[in-house]
mmCIF file of C-alpha atoms in Angstrom:
data_model
loop_
_atom_site.group_PDB
_atom_site.id
_atom_site.type_symbol
_atom_site.label_atom_id
_atom_site.label_comp_id
_atom_site.label_asym_id
_atom_site.label_seq_id
_atom_site.Cartn_x
_atom_site.Cartn_y
_atom_site.Cartn_z
ATOM 1 C CA ASP D 9 0.000 0.000 0.000
ATOM 2 C CA ARG D 10 2.821 2.408 0.900
ATOM 3 C CA HIS D 11 4.279 1.974 -2.625
ATOM 4 C CA SER D 12 0.894 1.851 -4.403
ATOM 5 C CA ILE D 13 1.351 -1.735 -5.595
ATOM 6 C CA ALA D 14 -2.140 -3.006 -6.255
ATOM 7 C CA ARG D 15 -1.287 -6.612 -7.091
ATOM 8 C CA THR D 16 1.753 -8.866 -7.247
ATOM 9 C CA VAL D 17 2.796 -12.443 -7.909
ATOM 10 C CA LEU D 18 3.563 -14.624 -4.897
ATOM 11 C CA ILE D 19 5.800 -17.623 -5.677
ATOM 12 C CA ALA D 20 6.060 -20.862 -3.721
ATOM 13 C CA SER D 21 9.749 -21.664 -4.082
ATOM 14 C CA THR D 22 10.086 -24.926 -2.163
ATOM 15 C CA PRO D 23 8.252 -28.205 -2.805
ATOM 16 C CA GLY D 24 4.967 -28.300 -0.915
ATOM 17 C CA ASP D 25 4.917 -24.556 -0.303
ATOM 18 C CA GLU D 26 2.001 -24.233 -2.717
ATOM 19 C CA ASP D 27 -0.379 -24.671 0.232
ATOM 20 C CA SER D 28 1.073 -21.600 1.977
ATOM 21 C CA VAL D 29 0.720 -19.479 -1.152
ATOM 22 C CA ALA D 30 -2.832 -20.751 -1.699
ATOM 23 C CA ALA D 31 -3.722 -19.782 1.895
ATOM 24 C CA VAL D 32 -2.426 -16.228 1.422
ATOM 25 C CA VAL D 33 -4.200 -15.877 -1.918
ATOM 26 C CA SER D 34 -7.483 -17.118 -0.455
ATOM 27 C CA ALA D 35 -7.188 -14.430 2.243
ATOM 28 C CA TYR D 36 -6.218 -11.686 -0.246
ATOM 29 C CA PRO D 37 -7.432 -12.811 -3.696
ATOM 30 C CA ASP D 38 -7.365 -9.312 -5.161
ATOM 31 C CA ARG D 39 -3.772 -8.643 -4.089
ATOM 32 C CA PHE D 40 -1.787 -11.800 -4.941
ATOM 33 C CA ILE D 41 -1.445 -14.032 -8.002
ATOM 34 C CA PRO D 42 -0.265 -17.560 -7.050
ATOM 35 C CA TYR D 43 2.701 -19.190 -8.799
ATOM 36 C CA PHE D 44 4.889 -22.091 -7.777
ATOM 37 C CA MET D 45 8.326 -23.428 -8.649
ATOM 38 C CA LEU D 46 8.640 -26.978 -9.943
ATOM 39 C CA ASN D 47 11.470 -29.340 -10.752
ATOM 40 C CA PRO D 48 9.796 -31.117 -13.691
ATOM 41 C CA LYS D 49 12.234 -34.028 -13.323
ATOM 42 C CA ALA D 50 10.978 -34.854 -9.805
ATOM 43 C CA PRO D 51 8.956 -38.088 -9.597
ATOM 44 C CA ASP D 52 5.842 -36.257 -8.350
ATOM 45 C CA ALA D 53 6.066 -33.314 -10.783
ATOM 46 C CA LEU D 54 2.933 -34.091 -12.801
ATOM 47 C CA GLU D 55 0.844 -34.809 -9.692
ATOM 48 C CA ARG D 56 2.045 -31.610 -7.987
ATOM 49 C CA THR D 57 1.187 -29.606 -11.092
ATOM 50 C CA GLU D 58 -2.289 -31.116 -11.361
ATOM 51 C CA ARG D 59 -3.011 -30.447 -7.698
ATOM 52 C CA ALA D 60 -1.538 -26.940 -7.815
ATOM 53 C CA PHE D 61 -3.669 -25.822 -10.754
ATOM 54 C CA ARG D 62 -6.820 -27.892 -10.274
ATOM 55 C CA GLU D 63 -7.153 -27.798 -6.480
ATOM 56 C CA LEU D 64 -5.104 -24.865 -5.206
ATOM 57 C CA GLY D 65 -5.834 -22.383 -7.987
ATOM 58 C CA MET D 66 -2.255 -21.646 -9.046
ATOM 59 C CA LYS D 67 -1.974 -19.353 -12.076
ATOM 60 C CA GLY D 68 1.705 -19.733 -12.954
ATOM 61 C CA LEU D 69 4.322 -22.479 -13.099
ATOM 62 C CA CYS D 70 7.946 -21.362 -12.546
ATOM 63 C CA LEU D 71 10.682 -23.376 -14.230
ATOM 64 C CA PHE D 72 14.414 -22.943 -13.661
ATOM 65 C CA PRO D 73 16.145 -25.128 -16.273
ATOM 66 C CA ALA D 74 19.704 -24.144 -15.221
ATOM 67 C CA MET D 75 18.934 -25.091 -11.630
ATOM 68 C CA HIS D 76 17.194 -28.403 -12.298
ATOM 69 C CA HIS D 77 19.170 -29.424 -15.412
ATOM 70 C CA PHE D 78 16.490 -30.011 -18.041
ATOM 71 C CA HIS D 79 15.459 -28.653 -21.421
ATOM 72 C CA VAL D 80 11.935 -27.270 -21.758
ATOM 73 C CA TRP D 81 11.520 -29.233 -25.013
ATOM 74 C CA GLU D 82 12.010 -32.658 -23.380
ATOM 75 C CA ARG D 83 8.978 -34.852 -24.116
ATOM 76 C CA GLU D 84 8.384 -35.920 -20.505
ATOM 77 C CA ILE D 85 7.823 -32.260 -19.574
ATOM 78 C CA GLU D 86 5.073 -31.649 -22.126
ATOM 79 C CA PRO D 87 2.270 -33.340 -20.061
ATOM 80 C CA ILE D 88 3.074 -30.881 -17.251
ATOM 81 C CA LEU D 89 2.832 -27.971 -19.679
ATOM 82 C CA GLU D 90 -0.469 -29.333 -21.015
ATOM 83 C CA VAL D 91 -1.952 -29.259 -17.494
ATOM 84 C CA VAL D 92 -0.954 -25.600 -17.210
ATOM 85 C CA ALA D 93 -2.418 -24.819 -20.641
ATOM 86 C CA ASP D 94 -5.671 -26.655 -19.859
ATOM 87 C CA SER D 95 -5.961 -24.674 -16.618
ATOM 88 C CA GLY D 96 -5.479 -21.307 -18.330
ATOM 89 C CA GLY D 97 -2.171 -20.700 -16.545
ATOM 90 C CA LEU D 98 1.197 -19.504 -17.755
ATOM 91 C CA VAL D 99 4.773 -20.783 -17.600
ATOM 92 C CA PHE D 100 7.546 -18.561 -16.268
ATOM 93 C CA VAL D 101 10.866 -19.930 -17.602
ATOM 94 C CA HIS D 102 14.021 -18.418 -16.151
ATOM 95 C CA CYS D 103 16.596 -18.433 -18.938
ATOM 96 C CA GLY D 104 20.135 -17.103 -19.019
ATOM 97 C CA LEU D 105 22.293 -16.210 -16.041
ATOM 98 C CA LEU D 106 20.877 -17.391 -12.728
ATOM 99 C CA LYS D 107 22.014 -16.045 -9.379
ATOM 100 C CA VAL D 108 20.337 -16.679 -6.068
ATOM 101 C CA GLY D 109 21.637 -13.916 -3.837
ATOM 102 C CA VAL D 110 20.829 -15.606 -0.554
ATOM 103 C CA ARG D 111 22.892 -18.650 -1.566
ATOM 104 C CA ASP D 112 25.847 -16.394 -2.365
ATOM 105 C CA LYS D 113 25.523 -14.576 0.973
ATOM 106 C CA LEU D 114 25.461 -17.884 2.834
ATOM 107 C CA GLY D 115 28.459 -19.180 0.871
ATOM 108 C CA LEU D 116 26.432 -22.062 -0.563
ATOM 109 C CA GLN D 117 27.587 -23.559 -3.822
ATOM 110 C CA SER D 118 25.125 -23.439 -6.711
ATOM 111 C CA HIS D 119 25.215 -26.101 -9.404
ATOM 112 C CA PHE D 120 23.486 -24.050 -12.082
ATOM 113 C CA ASP D 121 24.228 -25.015 -15.684
ATOM 114 C CA ILE D 122 23.552 -22.283 -18.226
ATOM 115 C CA ARG D 123 23.570 -24.820 -21.074
ATOM 116 C CA PHE D 124 19.971 -25.617 -20.098
ATOM 117 C CA ALA D 125 18.884 -21.958 -20.003
ATOM 118 C CA ASN D 126 18.585 -20.927 -23.656
ATOM 119 C CA PRO D 127 15.249 -19.366 -24.713
ATOM 120 C CA LEU D 128 15.558 -21.235 -28.029
ATOM 121 C CA ASP D 129 14.545 -24.333 -26.042
ATOM 122 C CA ILE D 130 11.042 -22.866 -25.769
ATOM 123 C CA SER D 131 10.472 -22.512 -29.501
ATOM 124 C CA GLY D 132 9.080 -25.922 -30.419
ATOM 125 C CA VAL D 133 6.839 -26.365 -27.406
ATOM 126 C CA ALA D 134 5.555 -22.775 -27.663
ATOM 127 C CA ARG D 135 4.531 -23.473 -31.254
ATOM 128 C CA ARG D 136 2.775 -26.711 -30.251
ATOM 129 C CA LEU D 137 0.984 -25.164 -27.255
ATOM 130 C CA LYS D 138 -0.040 -21.838 -28.803
ATOM 131 C CA SER D 139 -2.592 -21.040 -26.096
ATOM 132 C CA LEU D 140 0.041 -21.304 -23.332
ATOM 133 C CA PRO D 141 1.844 -18.055 -22.495
ATOM 134 C CA PHE D 142 5.591 -18.388 -21.741
ATOM 135 C CA VAL D 143 7.234 -15.563 -19.776
ATOM 136 C CA VAL D 144 11.032 -15.285 -19.984
ATOM 137 C CA PRO D 145 12.133 -12.813 -17.292
ATOM 138 C CA HIS D 146 14.872 -10.185 -17.385
ATOM 139 C CA PHE D 147 14.885 -9.958 -21.197
ATOM 140 C CA GLY D 148 16.438 -13.448 -21.296
ATOM 141 C CA SER D 149 19.179 -12.545 -18.806
ATOM 142 C CA GLY D 150 22.038 -12.655 -21.293
ATOM 143 C CA PHE D 151 20.213 -14.527 -24.049
ATOM 144 C CA PHE D 152 18.516 -11.398 -25.384
ATOM 145 C CA ARG D 153 19.137 -12.191 -29.053
ATOM 146 C CA GLU D 154 17.776 -15.715 -28.610
ATOM 147 C CA LEU D 155 14.702 -14.405 -26.786
ATOM 148 C CA LEU D 156 13.974 -12.010 -29.633
ATOM 149 C CA LEU D 157 14.351 -14.785 -32.204
ATOM 150 C CA VAL D 158 11.867 -17.021 -30.367
ATOM 151 C CA ALA D 159 9.466 -14.148 -29.691
ATOM 152 C CA SER D 160 9.496 -13.182 -33.368
ATOM 153 C CA GLU D 161 8.151 -16.649 -34.232
ATOM 154 C CA CYS D 162 5.945 -17.332 -31.205
ATOM 155 C CA GLU D 163 3.351 -14.757 -30.209
ATOM 156 C CA ASN D 164 2.815 -16.569 -26.899
ATOM 157 C CA VAL D 165 6.341 -15.708 -25.680
ATOM 158 C CA TYR D 166 6.590 -12.701 -23.346
ATOM 159 C CA THR D 167 9.375 -11.098 -21.336
ATOM 160 C CA ASP D 168 9.666 -8.896 -18.292
ATOM 161 C CA SER D 169 11.959 -6.035 -17.406
ATOM 162 C CA SER D 170 12.509 -6.920 -13.752
ATOM 163 C CA SER D 171 15.864 -7.136 -11.913
ATOM 164 C CA SER D 172 18.991 -5.055 -12.254
ATOM 165 C CA ASN D 173 19.543 -6.472 -15.744
ATOM 166 C CA SER D 174 23.262 -6.571 -14.965
ATOM 167 C CA TRP D 175 23.623 -9.143 -17.758
ATOM 168 C CA MET D 176 23.752 -6.202 -20.209
ATOM 169 C CA SER D 177 27.317 -5.386 -19.150
ATOM 170 C CA LYS D 178 28.433 -8.905 -20.060
ATOM 171 C CA MET D 179 27.467 -8.612 -23.729
ATOM 172 C CA PRO D 180 30.246 -8.354 -26.358
ATOM 173 C CA GLN D 181 28.834 -4.917 -27.134
ATOM 174 C CA PRO D 182 27.281 -3.677 -23.875
ATOM 175 C CA LEU D 183 23.686 -2.539 -24.249
ATOM 176 C CA SER D 184 21.855 0.236 -22.469
ATOM 177 C CA LEU D 185 18.436 -0.410 -20.965
ATOM 178 C CA GLU D 186 16.997 2.010 -23.523
ATOM 179 C CA GLU D 187 18.465 -0.073 -26.380
ATOM 180 C CA VAL D 188 17.119 -3.295 -24.856
ATOM 181 C CA PHE D 189 13.635 -1.834 -24.504
ATOM 182 C CA GLY D 190 13.796 -0.406 -28.042
ATOM 183 C CA ARG D 191 14.761 -3.720 -29.628
ATOM 184 C CA ALA D 192 12.239 -5.664 -27.533
ATOM 185 C CA LEU D 193 9.487 -3.219 -28.495
ATOM 186 C CA ASP D 194 10.408 -3.570 -32.180
ATOM 187 C CA VAL D 195 10.053 -7.360 -32.032
ATOM 188 C CA MET D 196 7.456 -7.968 -29.324
ATOM 189 C CA GLY D 197 5.440 -4.784 -29.078
ATOM 190 C CA SER D 198 4.361 -3.305 -25.766
ATOM 191 C CA ASP D 199 1.730 -5.984 -25.092
ATOM 192 C CA ARG D 200 4.353 -8.719 -24.575
ATOM 193 C CA ILE D 201 6.732 -6.825 -22.276
ATOM 194 C CA LEU D 202 5.730 -7.015 -18.623
#
């Protein structure tokens, strides 16, 4: 209220935390949109997804391919994505550089593998599941070119402008935020930039 934020996404980031998010959303349905993180390689991934969307009212599935070492195009993941599509939800796919600040502060090692985090991995499944929105945050977090290529072919691919976007300084030709927005607007239009 102090910052005039009318509504925000609330993400369950540990397995089973969907119930906590659902409880908050049921208390404040006009203020929070429920999402949850999933390792799609976990043995209970499909069941958790079905329960999350069909019973708990989740609206978004969060995938972190670099963290959980999978490609979005892998066939065993598609039934999970179909549940989300059938429920009218969306898939948030973190691509590119992944840093979890709290892990760094605690000195915990992260086994993230950027080879799994390319937005091009979304292309085929986004074309097959045209009704399912895919959100790639932070302008692809270092895979900006690849995000734009996928978004130019798939109208159900979106991006957001959140974070510091420090990835821009790591590009062979550093980009300004104005240039990133300009190029994204040229390809995606304002309706697909959150």
